[in-house]
Coordinates of C-alpha atoms and ligand atoms in Angstrom, one line a residue:
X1 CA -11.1 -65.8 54.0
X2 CA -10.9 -63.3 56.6
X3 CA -13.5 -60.3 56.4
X4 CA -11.6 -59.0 53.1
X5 CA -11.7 -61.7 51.9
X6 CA -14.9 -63.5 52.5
X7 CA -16.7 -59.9 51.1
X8 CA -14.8 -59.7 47.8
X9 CA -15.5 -63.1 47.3
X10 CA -19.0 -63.2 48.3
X11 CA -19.6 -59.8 46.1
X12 CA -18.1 -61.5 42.7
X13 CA -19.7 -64.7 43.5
X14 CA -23.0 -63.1 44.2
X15 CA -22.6 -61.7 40.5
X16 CA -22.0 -65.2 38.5
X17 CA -18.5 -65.3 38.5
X18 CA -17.3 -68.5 40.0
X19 CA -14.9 -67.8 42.9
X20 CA -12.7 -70.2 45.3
X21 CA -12.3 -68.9 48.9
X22 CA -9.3 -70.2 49.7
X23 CA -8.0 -70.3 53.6
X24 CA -5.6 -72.2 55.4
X25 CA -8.0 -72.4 58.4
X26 CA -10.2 -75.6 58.2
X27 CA -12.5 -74.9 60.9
X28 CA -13.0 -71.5 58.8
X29 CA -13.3 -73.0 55.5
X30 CA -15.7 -75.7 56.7
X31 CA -18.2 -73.1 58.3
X32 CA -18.1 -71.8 55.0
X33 CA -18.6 -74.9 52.7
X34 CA -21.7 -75.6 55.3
X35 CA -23.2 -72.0 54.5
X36 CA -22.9 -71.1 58.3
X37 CA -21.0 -67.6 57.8
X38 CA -24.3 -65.5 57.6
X39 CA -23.0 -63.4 54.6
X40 CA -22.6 -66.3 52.5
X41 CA -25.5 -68.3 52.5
X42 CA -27.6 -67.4 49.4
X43 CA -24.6 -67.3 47.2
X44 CA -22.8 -70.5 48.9
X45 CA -26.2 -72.6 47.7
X46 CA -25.7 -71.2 43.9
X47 CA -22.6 -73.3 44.3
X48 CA -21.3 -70.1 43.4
X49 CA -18.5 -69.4 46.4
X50 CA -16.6 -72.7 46.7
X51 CA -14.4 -73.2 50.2
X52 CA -11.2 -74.8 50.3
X53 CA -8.0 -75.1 51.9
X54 CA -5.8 -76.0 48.9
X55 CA -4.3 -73.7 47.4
X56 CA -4.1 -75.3 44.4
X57 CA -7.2 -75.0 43.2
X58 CA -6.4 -71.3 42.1
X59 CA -4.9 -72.4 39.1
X60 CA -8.1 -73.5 37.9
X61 CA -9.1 -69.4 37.9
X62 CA -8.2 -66.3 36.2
X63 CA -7.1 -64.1 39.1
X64 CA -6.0 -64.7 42.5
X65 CA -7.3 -61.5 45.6
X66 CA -4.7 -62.1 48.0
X67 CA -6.8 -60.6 51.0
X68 CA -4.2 -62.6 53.5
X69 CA -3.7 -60.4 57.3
X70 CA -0.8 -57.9 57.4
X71 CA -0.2 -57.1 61.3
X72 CA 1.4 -55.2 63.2
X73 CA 4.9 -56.4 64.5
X74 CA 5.8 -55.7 68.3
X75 CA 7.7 -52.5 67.2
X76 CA 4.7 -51.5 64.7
X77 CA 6.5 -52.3 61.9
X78 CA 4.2 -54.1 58.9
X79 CA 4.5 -58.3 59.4
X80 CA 4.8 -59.4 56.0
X81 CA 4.8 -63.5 56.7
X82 CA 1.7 -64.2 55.9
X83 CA 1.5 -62.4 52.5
X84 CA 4.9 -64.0 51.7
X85 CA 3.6 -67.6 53.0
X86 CA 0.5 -67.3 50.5
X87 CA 2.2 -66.3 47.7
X88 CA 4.9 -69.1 48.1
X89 CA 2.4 -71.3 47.7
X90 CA -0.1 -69.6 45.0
X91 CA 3.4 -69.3 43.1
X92 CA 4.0 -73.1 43.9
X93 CA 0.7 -73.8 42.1
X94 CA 1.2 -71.8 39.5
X95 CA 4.1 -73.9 38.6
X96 CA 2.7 -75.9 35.7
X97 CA 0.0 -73.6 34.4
X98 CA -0.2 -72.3 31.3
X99 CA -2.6 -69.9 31.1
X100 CA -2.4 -66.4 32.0
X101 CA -2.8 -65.9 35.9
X102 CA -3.2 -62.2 37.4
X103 CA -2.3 -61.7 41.2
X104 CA -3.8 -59.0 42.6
X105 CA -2.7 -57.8 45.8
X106 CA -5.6 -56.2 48.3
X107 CA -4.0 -56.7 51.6
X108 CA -2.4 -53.5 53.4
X109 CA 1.0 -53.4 52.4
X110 CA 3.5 -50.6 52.6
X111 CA 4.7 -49.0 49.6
X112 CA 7.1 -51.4 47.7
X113 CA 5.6 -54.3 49.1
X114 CA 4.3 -55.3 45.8
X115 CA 7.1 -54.9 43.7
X116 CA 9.8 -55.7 46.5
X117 CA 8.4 -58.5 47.8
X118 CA 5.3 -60.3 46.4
X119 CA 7.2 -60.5 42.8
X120 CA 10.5 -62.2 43.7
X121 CA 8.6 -64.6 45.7
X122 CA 6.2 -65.2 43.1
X123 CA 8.4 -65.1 40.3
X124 CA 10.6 -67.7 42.2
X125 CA 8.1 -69.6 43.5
X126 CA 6.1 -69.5 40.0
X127 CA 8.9 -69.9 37.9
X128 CA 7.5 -67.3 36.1
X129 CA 8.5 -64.0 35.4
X130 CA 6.2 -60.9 35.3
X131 CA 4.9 -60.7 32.1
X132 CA 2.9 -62.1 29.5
X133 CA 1.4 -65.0 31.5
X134 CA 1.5 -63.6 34.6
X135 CA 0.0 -60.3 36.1
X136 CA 0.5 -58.5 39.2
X137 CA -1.8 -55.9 40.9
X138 CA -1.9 -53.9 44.0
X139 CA -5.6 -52.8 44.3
X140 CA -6.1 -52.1 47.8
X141 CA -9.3 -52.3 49.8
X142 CA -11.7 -49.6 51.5
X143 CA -14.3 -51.6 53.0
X144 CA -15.5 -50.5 56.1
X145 CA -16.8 -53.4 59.0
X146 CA -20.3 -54.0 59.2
X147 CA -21.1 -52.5 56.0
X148 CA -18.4 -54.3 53.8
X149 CA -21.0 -56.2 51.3
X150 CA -22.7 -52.6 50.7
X151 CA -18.7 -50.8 50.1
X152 CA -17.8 -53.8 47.4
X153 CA -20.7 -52.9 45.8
X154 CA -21.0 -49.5 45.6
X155 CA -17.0 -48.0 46.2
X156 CA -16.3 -44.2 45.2
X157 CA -13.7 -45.4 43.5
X158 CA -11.0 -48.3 42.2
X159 CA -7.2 -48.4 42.3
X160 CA -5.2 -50.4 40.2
X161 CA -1.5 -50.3 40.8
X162 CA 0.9 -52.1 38.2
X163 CA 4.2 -51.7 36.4
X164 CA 2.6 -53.6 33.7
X165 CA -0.2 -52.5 30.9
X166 CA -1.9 -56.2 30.6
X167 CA -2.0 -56.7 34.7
X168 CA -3.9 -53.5 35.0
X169 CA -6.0 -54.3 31.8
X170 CA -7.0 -58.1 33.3
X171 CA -8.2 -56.1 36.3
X172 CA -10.3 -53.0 35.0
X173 CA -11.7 -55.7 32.7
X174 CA -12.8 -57.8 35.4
X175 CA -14.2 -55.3 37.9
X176 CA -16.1 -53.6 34.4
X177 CA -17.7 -56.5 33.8
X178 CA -18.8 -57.1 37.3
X179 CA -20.0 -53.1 37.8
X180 CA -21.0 -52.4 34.1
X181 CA -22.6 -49.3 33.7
X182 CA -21.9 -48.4 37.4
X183 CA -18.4 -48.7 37.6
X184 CA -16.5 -46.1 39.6
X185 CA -13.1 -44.4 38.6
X186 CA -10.5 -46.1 37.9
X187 CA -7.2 -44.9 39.0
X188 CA -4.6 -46.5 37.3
X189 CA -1.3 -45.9 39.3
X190 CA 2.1 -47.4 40.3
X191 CA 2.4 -50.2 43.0
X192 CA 3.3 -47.9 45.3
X193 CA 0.8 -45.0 44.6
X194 CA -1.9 -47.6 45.2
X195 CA -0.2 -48.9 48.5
X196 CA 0.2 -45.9 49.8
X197 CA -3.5 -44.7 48.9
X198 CA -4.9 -47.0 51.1
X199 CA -2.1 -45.4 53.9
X200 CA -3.4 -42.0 53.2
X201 CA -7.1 -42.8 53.6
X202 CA -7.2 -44.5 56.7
X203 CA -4.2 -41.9 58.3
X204 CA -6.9 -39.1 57.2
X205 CA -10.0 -40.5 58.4
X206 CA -8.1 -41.4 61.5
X207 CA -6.7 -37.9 62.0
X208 CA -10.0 -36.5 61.3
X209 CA -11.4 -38.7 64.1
X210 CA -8.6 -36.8 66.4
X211 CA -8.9 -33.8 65.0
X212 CA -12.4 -33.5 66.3
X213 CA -12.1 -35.2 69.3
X214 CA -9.6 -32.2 69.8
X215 CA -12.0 -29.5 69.8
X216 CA -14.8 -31.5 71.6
X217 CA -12.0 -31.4 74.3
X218 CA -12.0 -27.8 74.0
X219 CA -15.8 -27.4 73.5
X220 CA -15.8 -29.1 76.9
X221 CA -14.3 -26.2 78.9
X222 CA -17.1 -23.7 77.3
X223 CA -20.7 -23.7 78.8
X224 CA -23.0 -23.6 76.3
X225 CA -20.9 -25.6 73.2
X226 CA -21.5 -28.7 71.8
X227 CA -19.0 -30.4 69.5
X228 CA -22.1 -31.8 67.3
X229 CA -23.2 -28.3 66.4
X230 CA -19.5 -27.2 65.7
X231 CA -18.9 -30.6 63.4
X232 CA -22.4 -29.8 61.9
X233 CA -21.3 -26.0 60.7
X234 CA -18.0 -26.6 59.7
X235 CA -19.4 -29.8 57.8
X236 CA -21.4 -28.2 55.6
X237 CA -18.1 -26.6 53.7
X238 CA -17.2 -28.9 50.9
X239 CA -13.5 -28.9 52.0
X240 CA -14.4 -30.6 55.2
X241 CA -17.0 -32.3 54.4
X242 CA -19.9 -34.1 57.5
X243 CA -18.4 -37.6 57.7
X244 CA -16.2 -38.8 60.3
X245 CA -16.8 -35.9 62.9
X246 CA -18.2 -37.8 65.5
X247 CA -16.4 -37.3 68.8
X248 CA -15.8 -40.1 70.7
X249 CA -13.8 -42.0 72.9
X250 CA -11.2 -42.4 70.3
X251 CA -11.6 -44.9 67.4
X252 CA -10.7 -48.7 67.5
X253 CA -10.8 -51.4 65.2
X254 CA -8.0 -53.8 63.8
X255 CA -7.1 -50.8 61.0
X256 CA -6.5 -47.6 62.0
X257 CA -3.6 -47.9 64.6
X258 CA -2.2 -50.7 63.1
X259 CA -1.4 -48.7 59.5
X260 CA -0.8 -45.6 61.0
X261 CA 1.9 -47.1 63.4
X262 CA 2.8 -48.9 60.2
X263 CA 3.3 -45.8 58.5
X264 CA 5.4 -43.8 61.3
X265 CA 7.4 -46.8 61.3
X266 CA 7.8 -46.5 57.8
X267 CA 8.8 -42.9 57.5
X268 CA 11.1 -42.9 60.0
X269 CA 12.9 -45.8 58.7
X270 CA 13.5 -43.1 56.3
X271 CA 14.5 -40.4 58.3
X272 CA 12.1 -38.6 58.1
X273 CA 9.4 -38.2 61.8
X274 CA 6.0 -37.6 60.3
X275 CA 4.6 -35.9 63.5
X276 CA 0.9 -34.9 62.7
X277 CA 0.3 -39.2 62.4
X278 CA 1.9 -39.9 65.7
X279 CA -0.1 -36.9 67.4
X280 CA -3.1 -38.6 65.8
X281 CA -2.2 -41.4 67.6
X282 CA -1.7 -40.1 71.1
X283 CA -4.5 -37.9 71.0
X284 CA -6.5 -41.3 70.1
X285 CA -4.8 -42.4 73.3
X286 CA -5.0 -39.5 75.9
X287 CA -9.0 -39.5 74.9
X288 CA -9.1 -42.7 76.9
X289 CA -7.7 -40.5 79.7
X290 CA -10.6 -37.8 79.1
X291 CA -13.1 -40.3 79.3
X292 CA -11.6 -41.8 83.0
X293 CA -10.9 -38.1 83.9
X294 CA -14.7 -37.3 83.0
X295 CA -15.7 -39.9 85.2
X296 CA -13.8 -39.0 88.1
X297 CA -15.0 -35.4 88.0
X298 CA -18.6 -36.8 88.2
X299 CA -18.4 -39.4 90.6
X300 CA -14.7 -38.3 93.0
X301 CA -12.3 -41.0 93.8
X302 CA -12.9 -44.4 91.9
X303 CA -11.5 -46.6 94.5
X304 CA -14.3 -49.1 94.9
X305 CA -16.9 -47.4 92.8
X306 CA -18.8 -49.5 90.7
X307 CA -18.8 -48.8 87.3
X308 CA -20.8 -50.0 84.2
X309 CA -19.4 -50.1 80.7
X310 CA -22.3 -50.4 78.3
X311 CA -20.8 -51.4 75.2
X312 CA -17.1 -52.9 74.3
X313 CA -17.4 -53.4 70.3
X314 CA -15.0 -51.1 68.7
X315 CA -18.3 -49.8 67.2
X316 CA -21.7 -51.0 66.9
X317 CA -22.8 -53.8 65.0
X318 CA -19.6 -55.8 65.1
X319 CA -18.6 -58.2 67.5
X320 CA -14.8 -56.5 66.7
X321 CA -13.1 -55.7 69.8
X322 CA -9.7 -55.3 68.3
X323 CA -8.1 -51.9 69.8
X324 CA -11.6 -51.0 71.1
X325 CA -11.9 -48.0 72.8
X326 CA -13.4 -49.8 75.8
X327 CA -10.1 -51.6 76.6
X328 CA -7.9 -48.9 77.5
X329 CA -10.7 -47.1 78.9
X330 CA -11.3 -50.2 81.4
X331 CA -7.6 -50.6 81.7
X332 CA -7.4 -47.2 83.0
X333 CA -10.5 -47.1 85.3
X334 CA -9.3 -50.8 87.2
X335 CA -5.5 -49.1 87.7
X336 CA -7.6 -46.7 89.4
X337 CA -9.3 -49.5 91.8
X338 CA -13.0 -49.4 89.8
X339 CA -14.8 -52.4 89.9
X340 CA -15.9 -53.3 86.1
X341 CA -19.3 -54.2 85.0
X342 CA -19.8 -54.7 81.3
X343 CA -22.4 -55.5 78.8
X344 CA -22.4 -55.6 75.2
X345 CA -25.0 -57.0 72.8
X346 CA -22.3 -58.7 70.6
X347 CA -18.9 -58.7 71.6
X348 CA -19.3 -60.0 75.4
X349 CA -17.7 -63.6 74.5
X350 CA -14.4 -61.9 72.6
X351 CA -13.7 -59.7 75.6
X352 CA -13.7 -62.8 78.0
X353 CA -11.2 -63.6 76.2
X354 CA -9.1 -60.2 77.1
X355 CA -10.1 -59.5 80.5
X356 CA -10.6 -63.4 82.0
X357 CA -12.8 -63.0 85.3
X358 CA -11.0 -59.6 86.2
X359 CA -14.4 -57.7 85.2
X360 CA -18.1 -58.8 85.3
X361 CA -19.7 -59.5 82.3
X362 CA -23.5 -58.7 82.5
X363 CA -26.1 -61.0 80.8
X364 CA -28.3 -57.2 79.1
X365 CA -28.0 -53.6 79.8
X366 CA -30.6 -53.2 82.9
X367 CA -28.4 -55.9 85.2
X368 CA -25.0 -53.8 84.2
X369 CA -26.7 -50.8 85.4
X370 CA -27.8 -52.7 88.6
X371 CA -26.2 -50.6 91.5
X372 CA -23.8 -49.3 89.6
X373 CA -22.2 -45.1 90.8
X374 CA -21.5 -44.3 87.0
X375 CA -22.6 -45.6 83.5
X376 CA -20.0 -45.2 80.8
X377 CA -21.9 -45.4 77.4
X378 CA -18.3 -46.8 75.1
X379 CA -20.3 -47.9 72.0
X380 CA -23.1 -46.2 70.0
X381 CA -25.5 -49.5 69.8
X382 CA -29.1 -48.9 69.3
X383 CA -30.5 -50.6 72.5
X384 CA -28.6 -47.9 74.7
X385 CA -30.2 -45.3 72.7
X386 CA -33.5 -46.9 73.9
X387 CA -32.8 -46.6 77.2
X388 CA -34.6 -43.9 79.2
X389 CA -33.6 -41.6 82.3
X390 CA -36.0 -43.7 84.3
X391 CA -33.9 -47.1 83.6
X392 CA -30.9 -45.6 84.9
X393 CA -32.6 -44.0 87.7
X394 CA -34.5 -47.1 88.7
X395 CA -31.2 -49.3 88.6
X396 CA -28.4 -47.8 89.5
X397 CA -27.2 -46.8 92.9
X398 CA -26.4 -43.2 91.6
X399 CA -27.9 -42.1 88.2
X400 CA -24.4 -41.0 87.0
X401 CA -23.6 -41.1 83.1
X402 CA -20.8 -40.6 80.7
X403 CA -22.2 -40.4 77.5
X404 CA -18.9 -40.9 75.7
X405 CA -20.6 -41.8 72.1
X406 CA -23.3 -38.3 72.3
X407 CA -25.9 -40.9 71.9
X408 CA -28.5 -39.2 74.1
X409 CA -30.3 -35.5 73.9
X410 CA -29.3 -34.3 77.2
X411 CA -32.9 -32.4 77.4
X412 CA -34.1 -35.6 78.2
X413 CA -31.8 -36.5 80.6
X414 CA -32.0 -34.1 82.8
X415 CA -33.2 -36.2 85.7
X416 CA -29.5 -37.3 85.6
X417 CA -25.8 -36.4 86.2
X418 CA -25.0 -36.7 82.6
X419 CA -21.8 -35.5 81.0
X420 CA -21.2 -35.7 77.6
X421 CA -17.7 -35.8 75.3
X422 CA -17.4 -32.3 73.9
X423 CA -20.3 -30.7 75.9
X424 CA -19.7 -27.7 78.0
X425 CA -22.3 -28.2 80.6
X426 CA -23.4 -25.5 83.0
X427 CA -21.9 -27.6 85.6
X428 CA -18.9 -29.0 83.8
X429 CA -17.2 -25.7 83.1
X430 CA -14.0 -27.3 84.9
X431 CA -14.3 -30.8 83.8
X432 CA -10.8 -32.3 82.3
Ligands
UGA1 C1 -11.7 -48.4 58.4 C2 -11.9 -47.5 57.2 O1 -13.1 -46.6 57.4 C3 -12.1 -48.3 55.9 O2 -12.3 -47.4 54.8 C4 -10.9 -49.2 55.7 O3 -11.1 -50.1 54.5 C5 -10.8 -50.1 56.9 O4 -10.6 -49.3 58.1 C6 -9.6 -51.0 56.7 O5 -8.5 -50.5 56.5 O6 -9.8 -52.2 56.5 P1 -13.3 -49.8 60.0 O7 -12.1 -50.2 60.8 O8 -14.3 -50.9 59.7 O9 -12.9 -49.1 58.6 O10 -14.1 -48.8 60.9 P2 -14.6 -47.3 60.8 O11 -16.0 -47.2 60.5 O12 -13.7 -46.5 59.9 O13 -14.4 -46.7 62.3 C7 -13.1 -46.7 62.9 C8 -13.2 -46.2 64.3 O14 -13.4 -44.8 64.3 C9 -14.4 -46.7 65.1 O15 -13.9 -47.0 66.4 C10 -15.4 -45.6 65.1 O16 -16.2 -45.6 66.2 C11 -14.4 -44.4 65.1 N1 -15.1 -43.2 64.6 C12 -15.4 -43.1 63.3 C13 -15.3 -42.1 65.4 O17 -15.0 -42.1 66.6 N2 -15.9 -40.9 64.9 C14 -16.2 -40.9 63.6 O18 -16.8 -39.8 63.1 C15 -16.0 -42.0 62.7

């Protein structure tokens, strides 16, 4: 029941079918069975999304989502235990059953995971072998945070992977009865195509966040360019295609680094380096450098300077701070002496948890900007779009501002010392 699997299930139980969220967290599964997660509610009082922690109580359905976590080890290799640990015990329940029972698999797993390791677990666990009575799917995910209910509802597309006809049958039957008319493609596949799909999304989108970072870096150096209008032009031609061309201060969230690392790891357990993913990821890094090294440039030595860091969020509307941006951009600036305040409208309580008392945590956005020599804008939330010249102006000690998310028009900013990711600026022909 983490946020896979609390949206798939909320999205099929919102539809009629009867669905068991099944977690081994009790607080989690509680908050659930109470209606308190805020996704949940309507469907949770149609008794349609039932909560519990045993296991069990699967056998009682026609298909299990495993939707368990699959993180990162300390060398970046994939960390298979909890998908292993779940199907144990689905394949413990399974034991005695006699109908059919389908397993589909939606957690990121590497190629072979499936086949290599879900199978003989659940065919020893089960009893069972692979078959006629029981199914097994890889069909990963693409939901995106904060709009996950919307992406279950309305994906550009399905993949099924199976080494068996009636598995993948189980499945496209299910998901056309819950889309009807409006179901998507379905891609019927192998295992490991459909594995490594969900690699070769999030590596691109990823490398597509670097790759235009890249030339807002360059854009920087050249009065007169903006990324935006560059990622605009070269958006309109259908081989590029608009989306996922905002620069930034490199992109965060518990996905991204976590597969591609996953990935490297992967190929190079093979012998063979793929390069342009690990470039991806030290460009994603070094950004966090250009963000600190934009700062300096405006404001000189950071020794003592006070500094405000509106937004932590990995992005907006999510309380997510997992690989956040804002970390290793704080990291860097308090190596360099700054002295941290923070605010962000969400995520303030999960980055206590990072930091401790080592930065000031602001109760809104004016007493952040209270006295402060620069404003670092890390996340694109609406209420710092809101904010005007004259609130920096009237609060801070120097009206200095990194605009690191190209939320603002710098027209109407120019009562400030703004510098903006991938701007060249009159004045920031030199910046680095
Ligand atoms: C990502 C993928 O978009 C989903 O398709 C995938 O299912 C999910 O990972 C996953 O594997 O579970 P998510 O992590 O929720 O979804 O976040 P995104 O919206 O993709 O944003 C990732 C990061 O890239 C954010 O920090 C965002 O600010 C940054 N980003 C995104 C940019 O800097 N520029 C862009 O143009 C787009």
């Amino acid at each position: 029941m983490g946020y896979v699997g609390l949206c798939t299930a909320a999205t099929f139980a919102s539809r009629g079918i009867k669905t068991i969220g099944i977690d081994i967290d009790e607080d989690r599964i509680g908050q659930i069975q109470r209606g308190k997660a805020p996704l949940h509610e309507p469907v949770v009082k149609r008794k349609l999304l039932k909560a519990t922690t045993d296991t069990s109580e699967a056998v009682s359905t026609d298909a299990s989502f495993l939707t368990v976590g699959t993180p990162s080890q300390p060398d970046g290799s994939i960390d298979l235990s909890y998908i292993k640990n779940a199907t144990e015990s689905l394949g413990q329940a399974l034991q005695n059953k006699q109908r059919y029972h389908l397993l589909v698999v939606k957690s990121t797993v590497i190629p072979g995971t499936t086949s290599k390791t879900v199978r003989p677990v659940l065919e020893q666990s089960s009893g069972k072998t692979i078959g006629p009575g029981l199914g097994l799917c890889a069909n990963p995910e693409f939901l995106k945070e904060g709009t996950a209910i919307s992406d279950a509802l309305h994906p550009d597309k399905i993949v099924i992977g199976s080494n068996d006809k009636k598995s993948a049958n189980q499945l496209t039957r299910l998901y056309r009865r819950f889309y009807g008319t409006k179901l998507p493609p379905v891609i019927l596949t192998s295992p490991e195509t459909a594995e490594l799909v969900k690699y070769a999304s999030n590596a691109f989108l990823a490398t597509k966040v670097s790759y235009i970072n890249t030339i807002a870096n360059i854009a920087q150096y050249i009065p007169g360019v903006d990324v935006n209008q560059i990622a605009g032009a070269i958006g309109h031609d259908p081989r590029i295609g608009p989306l996922f061309l905002k620069a930034g201060p490199g992109y965060g969230g518990s996905c991204f680094h976590k597969d591609l690392q996953a990935l490297i790891h992967y190929g190079r357990d093979h012998g063979y380096d793929p390069v342009l993913l690990a470039a991806t990821e030290e460009t994603n890094e070094q950004q966090a450098d250009k963000v600190v090294g934009l700062t300096e440039k405006l404001v000189g030595p950071l020794e003592s300077k006070r500094i405000a860091v509106l937004g932590l969020a990995f992005k907006k509307d999510t309380d997510d701070i997992r690989e956040a941006a804002s970390i290793r951009v704080i990291d860097r600036l308090r190596k360099k002496g700054a002295k941290i305040v923070a605010y962000d409208p969400m995520a303030v309580s999960s980055f206590e948890n990072v930091f401790g008392n080592t930065i000031e945590l602001a109760e809104n956005r004016y007493t952040a900007l209270k006295e402060a020599d620069c404003a670092i804008v890390m996340t694109e939330w609406d209420e710092f779009k809101k904010l005007k010249a004259r609130d920096y102006i009237a609060n801070m000690r120097e009206p200095n501002v990194i605009d690191a998310r190209r939320i603002y028009r710098p027209e109407e900013f120019e009562q400030l010392n703004l510098v903006a990711i991938g701007l060249g600026s009159l004045n920031q022909e030199r910046a680095s």
